[in-house]
Short mmCIF file of C-alpha atoms in Angstrom, two decimals:
data_model
loop_
_atom_site.label_atom_id
_atom_site.label_comp_id
_atom_site.label_asym_id
_atom_site.label_seq_id
_atom_site.Cartn_x
_atom_site.Cartn_y
_atom_site.Cartn_z
CA MET A 126 -35.60 -47.82 -28.30
CA PHE A 127 -34.05 -44.34 -30.02
CA GLU A 128 -35.45 -41.61 -32.36
CA ALA A 129 -34.32 -41.26 -36.17
CA ASN A 130 -31.87 -38.16 -35.23
CA SER A 131 -30.37 -40.21 -32.42
CA LEU A 132 -29.64 -43.37 -34.45
CA ALA A 133 -27.92 -41.41 -37.33
CA VAL A 134 -25.95 -39.56 -34.40
CA ILE A 135 -25.05 -43.01 -32.65
CA PHE A 136 -24.26 -44.85 -36.31
CA VAL A 137 -22.17 -42.26 -37.46
CA GLY A 138 -20.11 -42.30 -34.38
CA LEU A 139 -19.78 -45.99 -34.24
CA MET A 140 -18.18 -45.62 -37.95
CA GLY A 141 -16.04 -42.17 -36.87
CA LEU A 142 -14.31 -44.87 -34.22
CA SER A 143 -14.19 -47.37 -36.63
CA ILE A 144 -12.34 -44.65 -39.62
CA LEU A 145 -9.91 -43.35 -35.96
CA LEU A 146 -8.98 -46.80 -34.97
CA TYR A 147 -8.11 -47.84 -38.78
CA ALA A 148 -6.32 -44.75 -38.92
CA ILE A 149 -4.01 -45.26 -36.20
CA LEU A 150 -3.84 -49.45 -35.89
CA ASP A 151 -3.25 -49.59 -39.74
CA GLY A 152 -1.30 -46.66 -40.19
CA PHE A 153 1.48 -47.77 -38.33
CA ASP A 154 1.87 -51.13 -40.12
CA LEU A 155 1.12 -49.03 -43.53
CA GLY A 156 4.08 -46.81 -42.42
CA VAL A 157 6.50 -50.05 -41.53
CA GLY A 158 5.73 -50.82 -44.94
CA ILE A 159 6.58 -47.63 -46.34
CA LEU A 160 9.99 -47.43 -44.33
CA LEU A 161 10.46 -50.99 -44.96
CA PRO A 162 14.50 -50.98 -45.99
CA LEU A 163 15.49 -52.88 -49.59
CA SER A 164 18.76 -53.39 -48.70
CA GLN A 165 18.70 -54.56 -45.37
CA LYS A 166 17.66 -58.30 -45.17
CA ASP A 167 17.77 -58.60 -41.03
CA ASP A 168 16.20 -55.43 -40.74
CA SER A 169 13.29 -55.97 -43.19
CA ASP A 170 12.68 -59.12 -41.22
CA THR A 171 12.01 -57.34 -38.39
CA MET A 172 9.91 -54.51 -39.15
CA ILE A 173 7.54 -57.44 -40.46
CA ALA A 174 8.01 -58.92 -37.70
CA SER A 175 6.77 -56.34 -35.53
CA ILE A 176 3.65 -55.82 -37.50
CA GLY A 177 3.26 -59.57 -38.31
CA PRO A 178 0.59 -60.28 -35.94
CA PHE A 179 -1.63 -57.53 -36.01
CA TRP A 180 -1.30 -55.83 -39.77
CA ASP A 181 -4.44 -58.54 -41.53
CA ALA A 182 -6.98 -57.74 -38.55
CA ASN A 183 -6.17 -54.06 -38.42
CA GLU A 184 -8.19 -53.97 -41.36
CA THR A 185 -11.13 -54.81 -39.81
CA TRP A 186 -12.15 -51.25 -38.58
CA LEU A 187 -11.89 -50.72 -42.29
CA VAL A 188 -14.04 -53.47 -43.35
CA LEU A 189 -16.57 -52.20 -40.58
CA ALA A 190 -16.76 -48.37 -40.87
CA ILE A 191 -17.53 -49.17 -44.94
CA GLY A 192 -19.88 -51.65 -43.96
CA LEU A 193 -21.51 -48.96 -41.52
CA LEU A 194 -21.53 -46.51 -44.08
CA LEU A 195 -23.51 -48.79 -46.50
CA ILE A 196 -25.77 -50.00 -43.93
CA ALA A 197 -26.50 -46.68 -42.49
CA PHE A 198 -25.75 -44.07 -45.11
CA PRO A 199 -26.75 -45.80 -48.18
CA ALA A 200 -27.17 -42.98 -50.01
CA ALA A 201 -24.02 -41.35 -48.77
CA HIS A 202 -22.14 -44.57 -49.92
CA SER A 203 -23.61 -44.49 -52.98
CA TYR A 204 -22.79 -40.53 -53.21
CA ILE A 205 -19.08 -41.14 -51.99
CA PHE A 206 -17.93 -44.15 -53.78
CA LYS A 207 -18.99 -42.99 -57.25
CA GLU A 208 -16.60 -40.10 -56.61
CA LEU A 209 -13.87 -42.07 -55.67
CA TYR A 210 -14.29 -45.01 -57.96
CA LEU A 211 -10.80 -44.90 -58.97
CA PRO A 212 -8.89 -44.02 -56.05
CA THR A 213 -10.67 -46.87 -54.18
CA ALA A 214 -9.91 -49.83 -56.59
CA VAL A 215 -6.24 -48.48 -56.61
CA LEU A 216 -6.56 -48.82 -52.52
CA LEU A 217 -7.84 -52.35 -53.21
CA ILE A 218 -5.53 -53.26 -55.51
CA SER A 219 -2.48 -52.12 -52.77
CA LEU A 220 -3.69 -53.61 -50.10
CA VAL A 221 -4.25 -57.19 -51.90
CA LEU A 222 -0.55 -56.75 -53.05
CA ARG A 223 0.65 -56.15 -49.69
CA GLY A 224 -1.11 -59.54 -48.71
CA VAL A 225 0.62 -61.64 -51.65
CA ALA A 226 3.65 -60.04 -50.83
CA PHE A 227 3.58 -60.53 -46.83
CA ASP A 228 3.48 -64.23 -48.09
CA PHE A 229 5.37 -64.53 -50.62
CA ARG A 230 8.28 -62.90 -49.78
CA ALA A 231 9.25 -66.36 -47.11
CA LYS A 232 7.67 -68.57 -48.59
CA ALA A 233 8.96 -68.05 -52.35
CA ALA A 234 12.55 -69.09 -53.86
CA PHE A 235 15.00 -66.91 -51.64
CA SER A 236 16.23 -64.54 -54.44
CA HIS A 237 12.64 -63.31 -55.05
CA LYS A 238 12.41 -62.41 -51.65
CA PRO A 239 14.12 -58.53 -52.94
CA THR A 240 11.13 -58.33 -55.44
CA TRP A 241 8.46 -59.29 -52.62
CA ASN A 242 9.82 -56.84 -50.70
CA LYS A 243 9.54 -54.08 -53.18
CA VAL A 244 5.85 -55.16 -53.86
CA PHE A 245 5.30 -54.98 -50.24
CA LYS A 246 6.61 -51.49 -49.86
CA GLY A 247 5.09 -50.23 -53.10
CA GLY A 248 1.52 -51.38 -51.60
CA SER A 249 1.93 -49.86 -48.56
CA LEU A 250 2.87 -46.53 -49.90
CA LEU A 251 0.35 -46.73 -52.68
CA ALA A 252 -2.65 -47.78 -50.10
CA ALA A 253 -0.89 -44.67 -47.61
CA MET A 254 -1.49 -42.31 -50.97
CA SER A 255 -4.82 -43.63 -51.91
CA GLN A 256 -6.36 -42.91 -48.61
CA GLY A 257 -4.57 -39.31 -49.03
CA TYR A 258 -5.79 -38.16 -51.74
CA MET A 259 -9.18 -39.86 -51.14
CA LEU A 260 -9.52 -37.68 -47.75
CA GLY A 261 -8.49 -34.55 -50.27
CA MET A 262 -10.92 -35.08 -52.24
CA TYR A 263 -13.58 -35.20 -48.90
CA VAL A 264 -12.34 -32.30 -47.35
CA MET A 265 -12.30 -30.05 -51.24
CA SER A 266 -15.99 -31.47 -51.28
CA PHE A 267 -15.38 -33.90 -54.33
CA GLU A 268 -15.20 -30.81 -56.67
CA ASN A 269 -13.49 -31.33 -59.98
CA THR A 270 -11.09 -28.53 -60.49
CA LEU A 271 -7.35 -28.01 -60.43
CA VAL A 272 -7.23 -26.73 -56.95
CA ALA A 273 -9.23 -29.60 -55.78
CA TYR A 274 -6.67 -32.26 -57.76
CA ALA A 275 -3.45 -30.45 -56.44
CA PHE A 276 -4.69 -29.84 -52.79
CA SER A 277 -5.87 -33.79 -52.67
CA LEU A 278 -2.29 -34.90 -53.67
CA LEU A 279 -0.93 -32.79 -51.39
CA SER A 280 -3.20 -34.61 -48.65
CA ALA A 281 -1.58 -38.15 -50.28
CA LEU A 282 1.47 -37.27 -49.68
CA GLY A 283 0.83 -36.17 -46.14
CA VAL A 284 -0.86 -39.14 -45.28
CA ALA A 285 1.50 -41.11 -46.50
CA ALA A 286 4.32 -39.33 -44.48
CA ALA A 287 1.86 -39.45 -41.12
CA TYR A 288 1.70 -43.20 -41.34
CA ALA A 289 5.26 -43.40 -42.16
CA TYR A 290 6.08 -40.90 -38.52
CA ILE A 291 3.60 -43.32 -36.25
CA GLY A 292 4.99 -46.87 -37.74
CA ALA A 293 8.34 -45.06 -36.96
CA CYS A 294 7.07 -44.71 -33.61
CA TRP A 295 6.11 -47.92 -33.48
CA LEU A 296 8.81 -49.34 -34.22
CA ILE A 297 11.06 -47.37 -31.50
CA MET A 298 8.94 -49.09 -29.42
CA LYS A 299 9.23 -52.49 -30.99
CA THR A 300 13.17 -53.32 -32.09
CA GLU A 301 16.24 -52.57 -30.54
CA GLY A 302 19.95 -51.84 -31.46
CA ALA A 303 20.46 -50.21 -34.81
CA LEU A 304 17.20 -50.38 -36.19
CA GLN A 305 15.69 -48.05 -32.90
CA VAL A 306 18.31 -45.73 -33.63
CA GLN A 307 17.22 -45.85 -37.76
CA ALA A 308 13.56 -45.76 -36.84
CA VAL A 309 14.10 -42.60 -34.24
CA GLY A 310 16.02 -40.24 -37.46
CA TRP A 311 12.86 -41.42 -39.19
CA ALA A 312 10.10 -40.46 -36.98
CA LYS A 313 11.79 -36.92 -36.23
CA LYS A 314 11.65 -36.43 -40.04
CA ALA A 315 8.73 -38.09 -40.84
CA GLY A 316 6.89 -36.19 -37.64
CA ILE A 317 8.37 -32.57 -39.43
CA ILE A 318 6.67 -33.18 -42.60
CA CYS A 319 3.31 -34.28 -40.48
CA PHE A 320 2.83 -30.76 -38.79
CA ILE A 321 3.20 -29.27 -42.00
CA GLY A 322 1.00 -31.49 -43.40
CA VAL A 323 -1.69 -30.87 -40.47
CA LEU A 324 -0.77 -27.07 -40.55
CA ALA A 325 -1.74 -26.85 -44.08
CA VAL A 326 -5.16 -28.68 -44.40
CA SER A 327 -5.75 -26.45 -41.05
CA ALA A 328 -5.14 -23.30 -42.96
CA VAL A 329 -6.80 -24.60 -46.10
CA ASN A 330 -9.98 -26.03 -44.96
CA PRO A 331 -11.42 -22.91 -43.25
CA LEU A 332 -10.47 -20.80 -46.24
CA ILE A 333 -12.12 -22.99 -48.64
CA ASN A 334 -15.25 -23.67 -46.82
CA PRO A 335 -17.37 -21.09 -45.42
CA ASP A 336 -19.61 -23.20 -42.95
CA VAL A 337 -15.66 -24.62 -41.32
CA PHE A 338 -14.62 -20.94 -40.61
CA ALA A 339 -17.88 -19.67 -39.07
CA LYS A 340 -17.40 -23.05 -36.63
CA TRP A 341 -14.09 -22.54 -35.59
CA PHE A 342 -14.06 -18.93 -35.26
CA ALA A 343 -17.54 -18.23 -34.01
CA TRP A 344 -17.45 -16.71 -30.27
CA PRO A 345 -17.88 -18.45 -27.90
CA THR A 346 -17.15 -21.84 -29.75
CA THR A 347 -13.75 -20.58 -30.43
CA LEU A 348 -12.90 -20.02 -26.80
CA TYR A 349 -13.42 -23.90 -26.22
CA ILE A 350 -12.11 -25.77 -29.38
CA LEU A 351 -9.13 -23.18 -29.62
CA PRO A 352 -7.39 -25.74 -26.84
CA LEU A 353 -7.38 -28.97 -29.56
CA PRO A 354 -4.85 -27.34 -32.03
CA ILE A 355 -2.86 -26.04 -29.18
CA ILE A 356 -2.37 -29.45 -27.92
CA CYS A 357 -1.63 -30.66 -31.15
CA PHE A 358 1.31 -28.49 -31.91
CA ALA A 359 2.44 -28.82 -28.58
CA LEU A 360 2.28 -32.91 -28.69
CA PHE A 361 4.39 -32.46 -32.12
CA VAL A 362 7.04 -30.31 -30.57
CA TYR A 363 7.06 -32.67 -27.14
CA SER A 364 7.39 -35.42 -29.02
CA GLN A 365 10.49 -34.31 -31.00
CA MET A 366 12.01 -33.68 -27.62
CA GLN A 367 11.57 -36.99 -26.54
CA LEU A 368 13.13 -38.32 -30.14
CA LYS A 369 16.07 -36.46 -28.98
CA LEU A 370 16.17 -38.28 -25.85
CA LEU A 371 16.40 -42.14 -27.50
CA PRO A 372 17.81 -44.38 -27.58
CA ALA A 373 17.94 -43.85 -23.75
CA VAL A 374 19.42 -46.50 -20.78
CA ASN A 375 16.88 -49.41 -20.48
CA ASP A 376 14.89 -48.13 -22.85
CA LYS A 377 12.80 -45.16 -20.82
CA GLY A 378 10.35 -44.00 -22.67
CA CYS A 379 10.63 -45.11 -25.92
CA TRP A 380 6.79 -45.40 -25.40
CA ARG A 381 6.30 -41.91 -25.49
CA PRO A 382 6.70 -41.07 -28.81
CA PHE A 383 4.32 -43.36 -30.40
CA VAL A 384 1.52 -42.53 -27.61
CA CYS A 385 2.04 -38.49 -29.05
CA ALA A 386 1.52 -39.88 -32.47
CA VAL A 387 -1.76 -41.50 -31.18
CA ILE A 388 -2.98 -39.05 -29.66
CA ILE A 389 -2.17 -36.39 -32.68
CA PHE A 390 -3.90 -38.49 -34.87
CA THR A 391 -7.20 -38.23 -32.15
CA LEU A 392 -6.73 -34.66 -32.10
CA CYS A 393 -6.84 -34.26 -36.32
CA PHE A 394 -10.04 -36.94 -36.84
CA PHE A 395 -11.66 -34.97 -33.81
CA GLY A 396 -10.85 -31.71 -36.08
CA LEU A 397 -11.99 -32.81 -38.81
CA ALA A 398 -15.11 -34.34 -37.47
CA PHE A 399 -16.17 -30.67 -35.37
CA SER A 400 -15.50 -29.11 -38.85
CA PHE A 401 -17.96 -31.45 -40.91
CA PHE A 402 -20.57 -32.63 -39.05
CA PRO A 403 -23.38 -32.53 -39.24
CA TYR A 404 -22.49 -33.10 -42.73
CA ILE A 405 -21.41 -36.81 -44.05
CA VAL A 406 -20.66 -35.53 -47.33
CA PRO A 407 -19.45 -31.83 -47.11
CA GLY A 408 -21.76 -29.19 -48.14
CA LYS A 409 -24.07 -31.35 -49.78
CA LEU A 410 -25.69 -34.35 -47.79
CA THR A 411 -26.30 -34.68 -43.71
CA ILE A 412 -26.54 -37.24 -41.88
CA TRP A 413 -30.28 -37.24 -41.62
CA GLU A 414 -31.05 -36.84 -44.91
CA THR A 415 -29.15 -39.56 -45.69
CA ALA A 416 -30.04 -42.15 -42.80
CA SER A 417 -31.55 -45.39 -43.42
CA ALA A 418 -35.00 -45.84 -41.93
CA PRO A 419 -34.92 -45.88 -37.89
CA GLU A 420 -36.38 -49.32 -37.95
CA SER A 421 -33.54 -50.98 -40.30
CA LEU A 422 -31.37 -48.93 -38.21
CA SER A 423 -32.48 -49.85 -34.91
CA PHE A 424 -33.00 -53.34 -36.07
CA LEU A 425 -29.32 -53.05 -37.24
CA LEU A 426 -28.10 -51.66 -33.85
CA TRP A 427 -28.44 -54.89 -31.64
CA GLY A 428 -25.85 -56.85 -34.51
CA VAL A 429 -23.00 -53.69 -33.67
CA ILE A 430 -24.23 -54.14 -29.94
CA ILE A 431 -22.44 -57.54 -30.27
CA VAL A 432 -20.52 -57.13 -33.15
CA VAL A 433 -17.75 -54.07 -32.00
CA PRO A 434 -17.35 -55.06 -28.30
CA VAL A 435 -16.31 -58.44 -29.91
CA ILE A 436 -14.02 -56.52 -32.49
CA PHE A 437 -12.19 -54.04 -30.03
CA SER A 438 -11.92 -57.00 -27.80
CA TYR A 439 -9.75 -59.68 -29.48
CA THR A 440 -7.59 -56.40 -31.09
CA VAL A 441 -6.90 -55.45 -27.01
CA PHE A 442 -6.50 -59.47 -26.99
CA SER A 443 -4.18 -59.39 -29.95
CA TYR A 444 -2.17 -56.29 -29.00
CA ARG A 445 -1.78 -57.59 -25.31
CA VAL A 446 -0.62 -61.14 -26.29
CA PHE A 447 1.72 -59.67 -28.67
CA TRP A 448 3.10 -57.11 -26.38
CA GLY A 449 7.20 -56.38 -25.48
CA LYS A 450 10.20 -56.12 -27.94
CA VAL A 451 9.63 -57.75 -31.58
CA GLN A 452 10.66 -61.37 -32.24
CA GLU A 453 11.90 -64.13 -34.63
CA LEU A 454 9.68 -63.47 -37.80
CA ARG A 455 8.08 -67.24 -38.45
CA TYR A 456 5.23 -68.00 -40.44
CA HIS A 457 3.01 -71.05 -40.31
#
């Protein structure tokens, strides 16, 4: 149905879409976990309730992305996870801790609830930082140098701040009263840190990678791609301006910071994708060098055509059903 090169592009596009949706959807619920106040019992319950119907399903996109990497680009899967074995193990452990804490905080003895809140918060922070560390190592082409490790640690903090930012914007949209006011303050601070992180990655990436520099600053490509960072910067500014107006009468515009955060995440993702394409392992392996046999990809494509729309449909349906302000947390 498609030639080999087209199949590789289709599968890397689907994998990219899955990663982007995971970063946005699981990003905000990890951010809510990072922001969880340990001394405010009622606010903690409200924050957990705001992500309760979604948090577990959001991780489906991570599973799909890794599955697509394994079946479509097995050589890249082997290379990447060989280099990222330890941070991947940390990520899995942190996600398990979050899952356990989410249920146990309600079902354990009342005196143990603060402990499980700490586990949920710690698991969320650990998951975000491990993902940031992996992103940093990926950008640095998995170099075993002090500079690469230092950049990856900074990237870990940056991703944690980015998740806190989109998580705070989610809370502004989903909550009311004092918690919403507090979320506005969180969003302002996290947004500034997130902006600095995006600026740092944007500056470092072309400097350490000559191919990326050539892509971004080759004429006339620069003319076409330049609007991307400009729009991203404008959205950060616009978001900060909107945050100063919140909370507003009748909750007017409470959704705008979250939409800005989603678009910023999307633009940053496309910036990274543009920088590295067609490499799936920066500077080492291209998507065509690592793609599975065309016959295998053609067969698997039919399954993907069915599975991806189904996952996307129930994701949209779940958000539609639980739209609006958060209600009291209930466990079944």
